[in-house]
mmCIF file of C-alpha atoms in Angstrom:
data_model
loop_
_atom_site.group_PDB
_atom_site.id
_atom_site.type_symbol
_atom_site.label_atom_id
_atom_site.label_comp_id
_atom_site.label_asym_id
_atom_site.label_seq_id
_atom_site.Cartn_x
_atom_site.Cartn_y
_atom_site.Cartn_z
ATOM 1 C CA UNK A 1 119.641 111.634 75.844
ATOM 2 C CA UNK A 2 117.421 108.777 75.429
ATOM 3 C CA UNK A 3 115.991 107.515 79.194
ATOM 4 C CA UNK A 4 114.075 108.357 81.660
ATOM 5 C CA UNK A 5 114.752 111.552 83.517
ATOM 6 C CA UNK A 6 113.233 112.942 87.040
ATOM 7 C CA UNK A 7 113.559 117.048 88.110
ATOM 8 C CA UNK A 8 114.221 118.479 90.650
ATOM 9 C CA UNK A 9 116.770 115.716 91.795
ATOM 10 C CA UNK A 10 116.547 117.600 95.491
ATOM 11 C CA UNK A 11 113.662 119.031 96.665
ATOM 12 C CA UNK A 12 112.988 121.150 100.048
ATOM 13 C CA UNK A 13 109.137 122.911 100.532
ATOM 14 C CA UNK A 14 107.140 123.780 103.268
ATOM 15 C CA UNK A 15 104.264 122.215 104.752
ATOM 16 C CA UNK A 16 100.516 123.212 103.275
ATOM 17 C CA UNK A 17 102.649 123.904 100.142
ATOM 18 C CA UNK A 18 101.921 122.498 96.612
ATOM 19 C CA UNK A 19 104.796 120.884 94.663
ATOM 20 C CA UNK A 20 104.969 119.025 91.406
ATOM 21 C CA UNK A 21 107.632 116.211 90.459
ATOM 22 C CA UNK A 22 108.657 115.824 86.341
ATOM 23 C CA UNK A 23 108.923 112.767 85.042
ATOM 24 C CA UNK A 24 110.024 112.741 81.013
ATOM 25 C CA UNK A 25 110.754 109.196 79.146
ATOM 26 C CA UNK A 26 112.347 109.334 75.407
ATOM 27 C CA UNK A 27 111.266 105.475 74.847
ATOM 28 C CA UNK A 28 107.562 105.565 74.161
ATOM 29 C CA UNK A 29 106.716 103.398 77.041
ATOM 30 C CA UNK A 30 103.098 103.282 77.615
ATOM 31 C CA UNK A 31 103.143 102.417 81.147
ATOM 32 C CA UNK A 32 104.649 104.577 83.533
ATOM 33 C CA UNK A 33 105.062 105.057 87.414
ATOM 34 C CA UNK A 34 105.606 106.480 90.862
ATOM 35 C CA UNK A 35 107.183 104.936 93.335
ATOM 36 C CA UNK A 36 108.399 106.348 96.578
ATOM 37 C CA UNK A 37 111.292 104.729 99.001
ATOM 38 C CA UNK A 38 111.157 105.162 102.932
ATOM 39 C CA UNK A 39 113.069 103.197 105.527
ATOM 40 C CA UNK A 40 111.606 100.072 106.113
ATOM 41 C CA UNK A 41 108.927 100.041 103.684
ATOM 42 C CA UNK A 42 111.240 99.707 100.426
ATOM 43 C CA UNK A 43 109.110 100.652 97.362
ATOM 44 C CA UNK A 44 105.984 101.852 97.171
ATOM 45 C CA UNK A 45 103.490 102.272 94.465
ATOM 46 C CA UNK A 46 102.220 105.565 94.568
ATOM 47 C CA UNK A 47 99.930 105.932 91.028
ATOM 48 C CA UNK A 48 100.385 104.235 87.280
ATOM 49 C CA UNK A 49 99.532 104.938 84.127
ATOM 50 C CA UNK A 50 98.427 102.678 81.129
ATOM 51 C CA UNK A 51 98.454 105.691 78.619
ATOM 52 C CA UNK A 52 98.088 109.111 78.046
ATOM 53 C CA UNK A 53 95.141 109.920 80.012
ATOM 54 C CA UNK A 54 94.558 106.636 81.695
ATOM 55 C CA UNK A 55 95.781 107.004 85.412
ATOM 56 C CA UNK A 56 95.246 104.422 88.357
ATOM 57 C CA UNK A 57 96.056 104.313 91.890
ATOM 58 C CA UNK A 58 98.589 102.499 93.754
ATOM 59 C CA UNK A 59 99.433 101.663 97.264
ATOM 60 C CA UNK A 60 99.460 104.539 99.056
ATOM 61 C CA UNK A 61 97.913 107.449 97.005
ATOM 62 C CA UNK A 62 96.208 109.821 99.094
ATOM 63 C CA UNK A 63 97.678 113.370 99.133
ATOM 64 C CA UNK A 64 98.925 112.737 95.555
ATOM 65 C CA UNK A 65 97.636 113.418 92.151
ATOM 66 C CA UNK A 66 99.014 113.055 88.497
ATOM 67 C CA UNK A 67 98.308 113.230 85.146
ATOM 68 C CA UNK A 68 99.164 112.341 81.977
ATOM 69 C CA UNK A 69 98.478 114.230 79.019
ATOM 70 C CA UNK A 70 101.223 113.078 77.029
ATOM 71 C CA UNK A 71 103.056 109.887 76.644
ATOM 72 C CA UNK A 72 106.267 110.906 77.377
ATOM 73 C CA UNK A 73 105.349 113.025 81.006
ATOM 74 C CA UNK A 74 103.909 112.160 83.728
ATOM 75 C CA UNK A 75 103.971 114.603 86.499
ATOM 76 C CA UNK A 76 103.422 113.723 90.435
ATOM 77 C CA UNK A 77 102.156 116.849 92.427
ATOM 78 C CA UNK A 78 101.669 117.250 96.191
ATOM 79 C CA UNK A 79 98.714 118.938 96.663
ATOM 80 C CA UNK A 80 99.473 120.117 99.798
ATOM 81 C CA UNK A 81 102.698 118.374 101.496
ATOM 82 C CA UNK A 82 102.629 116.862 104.878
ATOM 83 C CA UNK A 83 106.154 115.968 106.700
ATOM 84 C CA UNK A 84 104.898 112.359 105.820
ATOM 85 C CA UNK A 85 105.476 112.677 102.124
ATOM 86 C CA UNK A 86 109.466 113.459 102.785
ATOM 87 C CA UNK A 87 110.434 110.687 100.500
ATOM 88 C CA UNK A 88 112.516 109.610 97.762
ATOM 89 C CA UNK A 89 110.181 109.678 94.629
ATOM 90 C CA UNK A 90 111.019 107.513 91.809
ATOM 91 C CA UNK A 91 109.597 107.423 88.082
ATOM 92 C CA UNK A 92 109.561 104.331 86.320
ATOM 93 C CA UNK A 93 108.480 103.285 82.591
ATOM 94 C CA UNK A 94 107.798 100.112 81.417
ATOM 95 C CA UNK A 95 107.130 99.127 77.471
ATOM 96 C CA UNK A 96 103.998 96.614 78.649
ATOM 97 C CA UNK A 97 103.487 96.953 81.958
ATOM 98 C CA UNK A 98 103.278 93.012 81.996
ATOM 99 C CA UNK A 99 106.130 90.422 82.927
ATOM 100 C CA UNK A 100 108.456 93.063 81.808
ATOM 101 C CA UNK A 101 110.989 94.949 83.486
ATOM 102 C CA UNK A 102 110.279 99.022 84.385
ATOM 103 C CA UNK A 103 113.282 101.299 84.405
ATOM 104 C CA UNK A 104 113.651 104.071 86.942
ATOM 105 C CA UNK A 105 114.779 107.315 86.854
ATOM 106 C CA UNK A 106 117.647 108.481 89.406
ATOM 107 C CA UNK A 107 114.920 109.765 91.650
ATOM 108 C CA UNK A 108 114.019 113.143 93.612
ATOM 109 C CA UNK A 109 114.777 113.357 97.130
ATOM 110 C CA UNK A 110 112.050 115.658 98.750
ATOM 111 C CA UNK A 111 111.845 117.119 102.271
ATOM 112 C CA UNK A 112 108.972 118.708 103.812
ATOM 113 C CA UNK A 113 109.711 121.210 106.826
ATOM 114 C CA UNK B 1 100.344 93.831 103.925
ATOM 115 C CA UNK B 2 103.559 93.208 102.262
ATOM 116 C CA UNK B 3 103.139 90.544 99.422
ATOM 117 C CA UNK B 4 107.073 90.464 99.238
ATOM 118 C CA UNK B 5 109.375 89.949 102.163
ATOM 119 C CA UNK B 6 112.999 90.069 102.240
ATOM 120 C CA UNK B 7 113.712 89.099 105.939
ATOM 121 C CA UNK B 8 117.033 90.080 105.937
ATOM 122 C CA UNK B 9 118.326 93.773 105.651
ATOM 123 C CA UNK B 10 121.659 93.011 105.218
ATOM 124 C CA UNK B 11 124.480 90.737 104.309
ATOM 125 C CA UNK B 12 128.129 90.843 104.625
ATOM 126 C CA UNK B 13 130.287 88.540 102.671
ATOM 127 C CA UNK B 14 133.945 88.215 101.668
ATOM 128 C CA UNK B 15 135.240 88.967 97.912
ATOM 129 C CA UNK B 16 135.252 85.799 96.350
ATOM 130 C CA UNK B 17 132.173 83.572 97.778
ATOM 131 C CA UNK B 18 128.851 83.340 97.220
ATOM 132 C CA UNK B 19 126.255 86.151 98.077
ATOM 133 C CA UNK B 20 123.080 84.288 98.485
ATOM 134 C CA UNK B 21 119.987 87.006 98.877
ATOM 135 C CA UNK B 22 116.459 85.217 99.476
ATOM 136 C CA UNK B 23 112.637 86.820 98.982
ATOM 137 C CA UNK B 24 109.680 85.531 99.931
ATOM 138 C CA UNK B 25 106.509 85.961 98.665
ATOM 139 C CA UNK B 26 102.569 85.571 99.622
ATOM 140 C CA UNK B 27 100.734 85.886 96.141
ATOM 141 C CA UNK B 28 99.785 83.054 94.213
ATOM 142 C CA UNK B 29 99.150 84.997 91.570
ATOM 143 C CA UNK B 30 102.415 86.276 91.186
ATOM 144 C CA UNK B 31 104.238 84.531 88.077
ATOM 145 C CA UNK B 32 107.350 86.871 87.381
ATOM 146 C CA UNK B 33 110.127 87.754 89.318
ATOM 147 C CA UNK B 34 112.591 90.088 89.231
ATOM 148 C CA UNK B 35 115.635 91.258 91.061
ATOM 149 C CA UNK B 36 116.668 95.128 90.791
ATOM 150 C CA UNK B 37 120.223 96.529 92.546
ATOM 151 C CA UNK B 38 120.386 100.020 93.897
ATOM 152 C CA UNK B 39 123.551 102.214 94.281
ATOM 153 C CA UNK B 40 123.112 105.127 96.986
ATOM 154 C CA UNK B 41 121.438 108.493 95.062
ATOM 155 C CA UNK B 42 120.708 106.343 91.819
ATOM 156 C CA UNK B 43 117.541 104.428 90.863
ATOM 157 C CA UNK B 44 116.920 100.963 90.958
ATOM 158 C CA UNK B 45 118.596 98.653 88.033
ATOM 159 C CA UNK B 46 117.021 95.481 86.357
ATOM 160 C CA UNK B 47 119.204 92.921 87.327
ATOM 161 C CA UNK B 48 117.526 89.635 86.315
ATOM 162 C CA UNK B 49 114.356 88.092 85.852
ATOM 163 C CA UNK B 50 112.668 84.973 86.202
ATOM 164 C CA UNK B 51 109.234 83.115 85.044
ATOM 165 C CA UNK B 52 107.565 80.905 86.683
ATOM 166 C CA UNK B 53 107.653 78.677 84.335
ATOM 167 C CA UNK B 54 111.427 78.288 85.103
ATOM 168 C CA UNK B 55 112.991 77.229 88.197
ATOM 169 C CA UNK B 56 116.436 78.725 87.303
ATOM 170 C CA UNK B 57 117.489 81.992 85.096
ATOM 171 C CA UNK B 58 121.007 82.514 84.789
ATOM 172 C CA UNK B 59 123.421 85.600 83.686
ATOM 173 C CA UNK B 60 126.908 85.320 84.464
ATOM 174 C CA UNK B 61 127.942 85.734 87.893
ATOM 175 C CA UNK B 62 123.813 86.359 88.745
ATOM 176 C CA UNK B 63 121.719 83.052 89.530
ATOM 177 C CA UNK B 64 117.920 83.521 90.315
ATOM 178 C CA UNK B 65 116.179 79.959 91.237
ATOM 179 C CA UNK B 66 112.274 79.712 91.866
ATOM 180 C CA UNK B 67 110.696 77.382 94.323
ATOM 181 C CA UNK B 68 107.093 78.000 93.361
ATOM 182 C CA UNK B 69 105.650 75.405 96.092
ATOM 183 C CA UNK B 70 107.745 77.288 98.449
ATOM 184 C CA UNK B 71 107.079 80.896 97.406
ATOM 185 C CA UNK B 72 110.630 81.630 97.644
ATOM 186 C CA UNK B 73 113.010 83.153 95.052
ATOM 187 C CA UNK B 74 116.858 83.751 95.801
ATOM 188 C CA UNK B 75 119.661 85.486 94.019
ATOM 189 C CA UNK B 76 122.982 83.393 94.094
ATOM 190 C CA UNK B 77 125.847 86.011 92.944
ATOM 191 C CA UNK B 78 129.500 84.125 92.894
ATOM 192 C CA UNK B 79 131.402 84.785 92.732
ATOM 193 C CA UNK B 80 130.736 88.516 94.721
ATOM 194 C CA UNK B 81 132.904 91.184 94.084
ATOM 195 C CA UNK B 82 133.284 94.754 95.817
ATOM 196 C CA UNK B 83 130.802 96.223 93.480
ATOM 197 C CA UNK B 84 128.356 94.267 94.268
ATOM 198 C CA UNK B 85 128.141 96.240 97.237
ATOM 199 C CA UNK B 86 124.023 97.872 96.636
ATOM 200 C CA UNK B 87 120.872 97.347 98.320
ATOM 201 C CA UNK B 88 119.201 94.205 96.169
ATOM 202 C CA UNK B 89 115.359 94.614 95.857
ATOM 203 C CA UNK B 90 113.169 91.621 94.924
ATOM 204 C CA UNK B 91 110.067 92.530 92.635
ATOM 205 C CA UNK B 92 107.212 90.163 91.229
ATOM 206 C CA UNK B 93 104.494 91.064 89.246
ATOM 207 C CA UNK B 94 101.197 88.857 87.811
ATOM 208 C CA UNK B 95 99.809 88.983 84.447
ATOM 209 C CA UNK B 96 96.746 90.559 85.974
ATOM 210 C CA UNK B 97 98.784 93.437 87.236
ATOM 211 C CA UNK B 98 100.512 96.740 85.986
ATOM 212 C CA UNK B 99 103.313 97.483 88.676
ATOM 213 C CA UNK B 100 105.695 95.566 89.926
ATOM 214 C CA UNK B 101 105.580 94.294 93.978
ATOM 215 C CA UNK B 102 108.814 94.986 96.095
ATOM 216 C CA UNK B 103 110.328 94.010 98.839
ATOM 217 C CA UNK B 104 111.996 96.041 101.465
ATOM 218 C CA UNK B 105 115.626 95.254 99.998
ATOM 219 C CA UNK B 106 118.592 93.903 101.630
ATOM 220 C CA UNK B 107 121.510 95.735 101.626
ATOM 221 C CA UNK B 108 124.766 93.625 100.560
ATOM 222 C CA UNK B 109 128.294 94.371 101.673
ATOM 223 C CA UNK B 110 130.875 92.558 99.870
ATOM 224 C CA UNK B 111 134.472 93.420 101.762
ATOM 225 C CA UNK B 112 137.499 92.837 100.324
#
């Protein structure tokens, strides 16, 4: 199905532990990105990307890392997850990245114990 | 510090009148805005946008207007209907910049 698609949808890991977020687009967007939504703080930018291999940070991207090898992926890992990084995590693409709209996948919901 | 501010977190209005949804912002630099609605365990939906070149964007029942002097944006929806029921998010974005800004949402109730 064409879109953009996030796994897992739900997510529950331990603290210290490492855990990566997919992220898979069918349109060929170069830009892509991670947001994550808390209470009172809306959306966040977490880290972008321009192109394959051309990463950037965000608001509020310590504790996170990504990469992008190919186009189409783009992969958000916890290195080591802290009870602060329970989130909702949502992917985004974009065709430009400029004036243009980015659509979101249906987000992962991730809880750290 | 937030560069997009939607003061109000919610907003109740009756089926049939006007949902009015306002954002504020502090960047200058800022010269497209957008509006994205959110249903509970779904992403966020592009809605409508605006440039600042206009003061007005409409799509049928959705209205943004632009008051550049004022760095303020609002979303008129009339008329509302129950499925308009979502949390609204206000986004802008500059030409310098990759990612689009968001507010905190407001979260619109439209009863019957």
């Amino acid at each position: 199905d064409a879109g953009i698609t996030q796994s897992p949808r739900y997510k529950i890991t331990e603290t210290g532990r490492q855990v990566t977020l997919m992220c898979h687009q069918t349109w060929s967007h170069s830009y892509m990105f991670w947001y994550r939504q808390d209470l009172g703080h809306g959306l966040r930018l977490i880290y972008y990307s321009a192109a394959a291999d051309i990463t950037d940070k965000g608001e509020v991207p310590d504790g996170y890392v990504v990469s992008r090898s190919k186009t189409e992926n783009f992969p958000l890992t916890l290195e080591s997850a802290t009870r602060s990084q329970t989130s909702v995590y949502f992917c985004a693409s974009s065709e430009t990245g400029v004036n243009t709209e980015a659509f979101f996948g249906q987000g992962t919901r991730l809880t750290v114990v | 510090d937030q560069q997009v501010k939607q003061n109000s977190p919610s907003l109740s209005v009756q089926e049939g009148r006007i949902s009015i949804l306002n954002c504020d912002y502090t960047n200058s630099m800022f010269d497209y805005f957008l509006w994205y609605k959110k249903y509970p365990a779904e992403g966020p939906t592009f809605l409508i946008s605006i440039s600042s070149i206009k003061d007005k964007n409409e799509d049928g029942r959705f209205t943004v207007f632009l008051n550049k002097s004022a760095k303020h944006l609002s979303l008129h929806i009339v008329p509302s209907q129950p499925g308009d029921s979502a949390v609204y998010f206000c986004a802008a974005a500059s030409d310098t910049g990759y990612a689009l800004n968001f507010g905190k949402g407001t979260s619109l109730l439209v009863t019957p």
